[in-house]
Amino acid sequence: MSVPSRVPDLSPSLPEGSTAVVYCEGQFGEQDGKTANGLVRHSEKYDVLSVLDSRYAGADAGTVLDGSPNGIPVLANLAEALSHAGRIPDYLICGVAPADGLLSPEQRVVLLDGIAHGMHVVNGLHDFLNDDAEFVAAALLHGVTITDVRRPKDKKDLKLFSGRIFEVTCPRIAVLGTDGAVGKRTTATLLVRALNERGIRAVMVGTGQTTIMQGGKYGVALDALVPQFCSGEVENQVVAAFEGEDPDVIVVEGQGALSHPAYLTSAHILRGSRPAGVIVQHAPERRVLGDFPMVAMPSVASEVALIESFADTSVIGITVNHEGMADDAAIGRAIDEIELDLGLPATDPLTRPLDQLVAMVLDAFPALQEPRATVDR
């Protein structure tokens, strides 16, 4: 019997909140585990039952990540996850995100085991499993689907920059950074949530696979596109968010860094979304780029200068990633030093009140505090 070259690359028609196990062996809480990290912190689409990483087996995922339990256990392997769930979860999500985006032999075994148990697989790597004969055959045999989140649309359906961004009248704020996996998505997510809680209609536009997996309504995995279409696809998603949600403000997730030698999608984000303001996420204790240890980290001052020279925008604040800091006092010193050096507000969204992050935006865009009917839209 001949096997088709690929199975439909579509999410199964399961309800929001369907159950999921997130596979992240050896990487949970690390830079290359950012997809799993993101799903544990925030997911609108899946009810995450457990995370797989034998290094932290028995721990609480929230405690591992942020020091606060969230009720999601970290388990040693898929067998433990199935036993913990008491039934077959709907999805097995590949939560690793290595720089090369490729699947290792060990990872293949686990994902194929999930398929054999009847779990749909969600894959955010550059390795498209729907193009892999072994995965295609296994999915067909067991009646499940494989979703390759990073697979772009057909080129005929991709958008070039059109200028429609000039029709978007609400402010756009891009959350950029000084490196990859430095916390841009987390900060953007927290900012959108905090603004909405204060009655300011905010919507997020994602630019990476994790935001799409989390259930973001608007977004595109930029690093999987032909560069010619990147700024146009960002523009298209921002316009769609503006027309679909009538927001007061749009927050655009950053990727990599404008200064980064390998991850250049920040340039397309700046060009495609034309943000009126930028927040820069920085890890003061990181000495070299996360996946490129031969390259020194840029200073936050140099990144701010580069962004403002590259695009017609202003950096409105700095958010701190506190990795490598010994205690709260060290975080406070880092924040104070940035504010003194740059004359910009700074905060750590994970350890400081989110009011500080919101104030950063409201100080830059005071019209957002006015009654909606009087705001010039």
XYZ file of C-alpha atoms in Angstrom:
377
model
C 0.000 0.000 0.000
C 1.448 3.371 -1.011
C 1.628 6.130 1.596
C 0.892 9.767 0.689
C 3.887 12.088 0.954
C 2.239 14.046 3.744
C -0.925 14.163 5.843
C -3.119 17.261 6.131
C -1.125 19.958 7.930
C -4.083 21.254 9.910
C -4.977 21.308 13.574
C -7.631 18.719 14.478
C -11.105 20.030 15.216
C -10.809 19.751 18.972
C -12.205 22.325 21.394
C -10.161 25.077 22.992
C -8.665 23.829 26.224
C -7.979 20.331 24.916
C -5.428 18.485 27.026
C -1.732 18.483 26.189
C 1.593 17.127 27.387
C 4.629 19.257 26.556
C 7.853 17.419 25.726
C 11.023 19.322 26.671
C 13.627 16.768 27.765
C 16.839 18.416 28.933
C 15.705 21.941 28.055
C 12.849 23.011 30.323
C 13.642 26.356 31.896
C 16.526 26.859 29.461
C 16.781 29.088 26.406
C 16.147 26.205 24.018
C 13.069 25.239 26.020
C 11.363 28.567 25.361
C 8.323 26.972 23.684
C 7.633 24.775 26.714
C 8.403 27.691 29.032
C 5.888 29.857 27.210
C 3.140 27.235 27.235
C 3.556 26.662 30.966
C 3.250 30.399 31.637
C 0.357 31.077 29.270
C -1.892 29.022 27.000
C -5.289 29.988 25.682
C -5.524 26.903 23.492
C -4.389 23.945 25.604
C -4.929 22.625 29.107
C -1.311 21.683 29.827
C -1.324 18.574 32.031
C 2.414 18.050 32.441
C 5.891 18.803 31.117
C 8.419 16.076 30.279
C 11.980 16.681 31.468
C 13.600 13.976 33.600
C 16.003 16.502 35.174
C 13.132 18.041 37.163
C 10.893 14.993 37.557
C 8.594 15.492 40.541
C 8.917 19.284 40.585
C 6.219 21.850 39.847
C 6.730 23.521 36.456
C 5.894 26.983 37.771
C 8.366 26.611 40.606
C 11.118 25.572 38.192
C 10.447 28.539 35.921
C 9.442 31.389 38.194
C 9.635 30.193 41.775
C 5.837 30.004 42.141
C 3.890 26.730 41.818
C 1.194 26.552 39.144
C 0.019 22.950 39.549
C 1.618 21.611 36.359
C 3.960 18.740 37.261
C 7.251 17.988 35.545
C 7.456 14.245 34.821
C 10.261 11.959 33.681
C 8.762 10.457 30.528
C 5.633 9.928 28.455
C 4.625 6.793 30.347
C 4.473 8.818 33.580
C 2.502 11.550 31.807
C -0.108 9.066 30.579
C -0.405 7.552 34.047
C -0.747 11.008 35.612
C -3.443 12.027 33.101
C -5.460 8.860 33.660
C -6.299 8.792 29.956
C -4.709 9.614 26.632
C -4.214 13.398 26.397
C -5.284 15.005 23.139
C -1.904 16.470 22.169
C 1.803 15.892 22.541
C 3.550 19.217 21.932
C 7.214 19.420 21.014
C 8.345 22.141 23.410
C 12.010 22.340 22.472
C 13.257 25.177 20.265
C 16.935 24.664 19.354
C 18.727 27.204 17.199
C 18.848 24.871 14.198
C 15.173 23.922 14.558
C 15.911 20.253 13.879
C 14.629 17.100 15.556
C 17.118 14.761 17.244
C 16.852 10.930 17.040
C 15.868 10.782 20.714
C 13.131 13.339 20.206
C 11.783 11.394 17.225
C 11.285 8.337 19.417
C 9.186 10.226 21.964
C 6.975 11.954 19.381
C 6.398 8.685 17.512
C 5.500 7.039 20.826
C 2.914 9.750 21.400
C 1.419 9.114 17.978
C 1.312 5.372 18.699
C -0.740 6.137 21.800
C -3.210 8.177 19.733
C -1.998 11.699 20.541
C -2.053 14.485 17.967
C 1.403 16.043 17.593
C 2.099 19.777 17.478
C 5.551 20.599 16.162
C 7.184 24.036 16.158
C 10.527 23.050 14.624
C 11.874 23.752 11.152
C 11.816 19.980 10.604
C 8.349 19.547 9.082
C 7.080 16.176 10.265
C 4.421 16.076 7.568
C 7.286 15.710 5.081
C 8.771 12.758 6.988
C 7.571 9.382 5.665
C 7.858 7.646 9.046
C 5.738 10.271 10.804
C 3.214 10.392 7.964
C 2.750 6.631 8.039
C 2.439 6.575 11.830
C -0.135 9.394 11.842
C -2.242 7.660 9.205
C -2.030 4.316 10.990
C -3.169 5.745 14.315
C -5.673 8.275 12.983
C -4.062 11.423 14.346
C -2.842 14.675 12.855
C 0.519 16.420 12.856
C 0.574 20.209 12.936
C 3.779 21.842 11.678
C 3.301 25.294 13.148
C 6.186 26.855 11.260
C 5.056 25.698 7.829
C 4.328 28.899 5.894
C 1.402 29.447 3.604
C 1.859 28.847 -0.106
C 3.827 31.693 -1.674
C 0.794 32.759 -3.683
C -0.956 33.502 -0.384
C 1.892 35.420 1.275
C 1.746 39.208 1.447
C 4.250 41.776 0.313
C 4.380 45.105 2.118
C 1.421 47.115 0.819
C 1.320 50.331 2.833
C -1.920 49.345 4.566
C -0.122 49.818 7.877
C -0.641 53.565 7.368
C -4.393 52.942 7.814
C -3.831 51.588 11.329
C -4.513 54.562 13.570
C -3.911 53.060 17.015
C -0.370 52.986 18.459
C 1.785 49.932 17.880
C 4.370 48.944 20.464
C 7.060 46.410 19.552
C 8.751 44.427 22.311
C 12.256 43.882 20.964
C 15.393 42.708 22.743
C 19.151 42.312 22.855
C 19.166 38.537 22.156
C 16.976 35.603 21.296
C 15.115 33.766 24.086
C 15.481 36.771 26.388
C 11.816 37.156 27.412
C 10.236 39.319 24.721
C 7.165 37.142 24.266
C 6.572 36.858 28.012
C 6.802 40.615 28.459
C 4.472 41.232 25.503
C 1.939 38.734 26.877
C 2.021 40.256 30.356
C 1.700 43.767 28.946
C -1.363 42.909 26.867
C -2.994 41.185 29.823
C -2.259 44.087 32.187
C -3.548 46.724 29.765
C -6.792 44.836 29.188
C -7.294 44.442 32.941
C -7.135 48.237 33.178
C -9.788 48.732 30.529
C -7.388 49.549 27.679
C -8.174 47.369 24.686
C -4.877 45.722 23.745
C -4.217 42.922 21.275
C -1.015 41.013 20.614
C 0.454 40.134 17.241
C 2.809 37.184 17.485
C 5.827 36.636 15.287
C 7.003 33.197 16.430
C 5.765 29.641 16.719
C 5.227 29.699 20.488
C 2.670 32.520 20.409
C 0.748 30.651 17.732
C 0.825 27.489 19.872
C -0.414 29.465 22.863
C -3.533 30.299 20.894
C -2.708 33.787 19.680
C -5.323 34.918 17.167
C -2.955 37.062 15.123
C 0.550 36.010 14.209
C 3.022 34.465 11.812
C 6.196 32.423 12.311
C 8.533 34.917 10.669
C 11.715 32.854 10.709
C 10.162 30.275 8.391
C 9.334 32.773 5.629
C 11.180 33.854 2.525
C 12.570 37.246 3.639
C 10.819 39.094 0.818
C 7.462 38.449 2.509
C 8.407 39.040 6.149
C 7.541 42.730 6.510
C 4.381 42.242 4.451
C 3.197 39.365 6.619
C 3.793 41.393 9.799
C 1.884 44.301 8.280
C -0.938 41.957 7.261
C -1.323 40.561 10.777
C -1.271 44.013 12.386
C -3.925 45.254 9.951
C -6.022 42.138 10.620
C -5.768 42.735 14.378
C -6.737 46.380 13.946
C -9.726 45.633 11.739
C -10.823 42.571 13.704
C -10.527 43.888 17.253
C -10.753 47.709 17.075
C -8.040 47.934 19.750
C -6.662 50.946 21.563
C -3.120 49.611 21.174
C -1.398 46.721 19.397
C 1.610 44.997 20.967
C 3.946 43.225 18.525
C 6.161 40.398 19.747
C 9.830 40.721 18.805
C 12.239 38.075 17.547
C 15.988 37.856 18.073
C 17.564 41.302 18.109
C 18.215 43.958 15.508
C 21.941 43.588 16.255
C 21.895 39.770 16.150
C 24.103 38.167 13.467
C 21.710 35.267 12.855
C 18.185 36.388 13.809
C 17.354 39.431 11.706
C 13.561 39.363 11.860
C 13.505 42.416 14.152
C 14.208 44.465 11.039
C 11.048 43.152 9.364
C 9.014 43.736 12.518
C 10.105 47.362 12.638
C 9.425 47.884 8.939
C 6.162 45.940 8.785
C 4.465 47.167 11.962
C 5.986 50.666 12.056
C 5.737 50.901 15.852
C 5.372 54.271 17.504
C 7.188 52.902 20.540
C 9.575 50.089 21.393
C 10.257 48.288 24.665
C 13.673 46.601 24.804
C 14.098 43.398 26.822
C 17.632 42.870 28.176
C 19.451 40.310 30.337
C 22.181 42.352 32.103
C 24.053 39.280 33.348
C 24.158 37.499 29.975
C 27.675 37.942 28.617
C 27.386 36.200 25.241
C 24.507 35.530 22.871
C 22.495 32.513 23.965
C 23.080 30.215 20.996
C 26.197 31.969 19.711
C 28.805 32.072 22.499
C 31.422 33.460 20.124
C 29.486 36.757 20.026
C 29.380 39.141 22.992
C 26.033 40.483 24.149
C 25.347 44.046 23.023
C 24.829 46.690 25.647
C 21.265 47.824 26.078
C 22.390 51.363 25.215
C 23.838 50.240 21.883
C 20.645 48.317 21.033
C 18.498 51.351 21.810
C 20.677 53.534 19.583
C 20.560 50.974 16.762
C 16.766 50.653 16.888
C 16.205 54.402 16.899
C 18.641 54.930 14.022
C 17.102 52.111 11.965
C 13.437 53.038 12.322
C 11.286 56.105 12.841
C 10.432 55.180 16.416
C 11.416 55.766 20.036
C 12.372 53.327 22.759
C 9.947 54.003 25.618
C 11.393 51.689 28.254
C 13.559 48.737 29.184
C 12.439 45.428 30.683
C 14.916 43.299 32.579
C 15.418 39.548 32.385
C 16.775 38.664 35.823
C 18.596 35.450 34.865
C 21.912 35.128 36.683
C 20.956 37.620 39.394
C 21.443 36.404 42.936
C 18.510 38.071 44.636
C 15.906 40.809 44.507
C 18.439 43.424 45.525
C 20.536 42.582 42.454
C 17.482 42.996 40.251
C 16.800 46.366 41.829
C 20.358 47.506 41.223
C 20.168 46.467 37.568
C 16.928 48.391 37.099
C 18.306 51.480 38.805
C 21.495 51.378 36.726
C 19.575 51.196 33.461
C 17.307 54.066 34.427
C 20.292 56.188 35.476
C 22.343 55.403 32.364
C 19.589 55.732 29.760
C 17.082 58.071 31.339
C 14.338 55.583 30.497
C 11.939 53.744 32.802
C 12.893 50.149 33.526
C 11.227 47.227 35.270
C 11.275 43.443 35.583
C 7.797 42.218 34.588
C 8.216 38.932 36.455
C 9.292 40.351 39.829
C 7.885 43.892 39.884
C 4.236 45.043 39.835
C 2.817 45.104 36.322
C 1.624 48.636 37.053
C 5.201 49.697 36.314
C 5.044 48.112 32.859
C 1.670 49.711 32.165
C 2.967 53.103 33.345
C 5.802 52.805 30.844
C 3.210 52.660 28.053
C 0.825 55.275 29.461
C 3.624 57.774 29.989
C 4.564 57.407 26.328
C 0.963 57.384 25.049
C -1.118 59.435 27.528
C -4.123 59.475 25.164
C -4.686 55.822 26.082
C -5.864 56.999 29.503
C -8.614 59.164 28.035
C -12.182 57.917 27.558
C -12.313 55.868 24.373
C -14.740 58.181 22.568
C -12.368 61.138 22.841
C -9.203 59.376 21.680
C -8.134 60.432 18.194
C -8.232 57.146 16.351
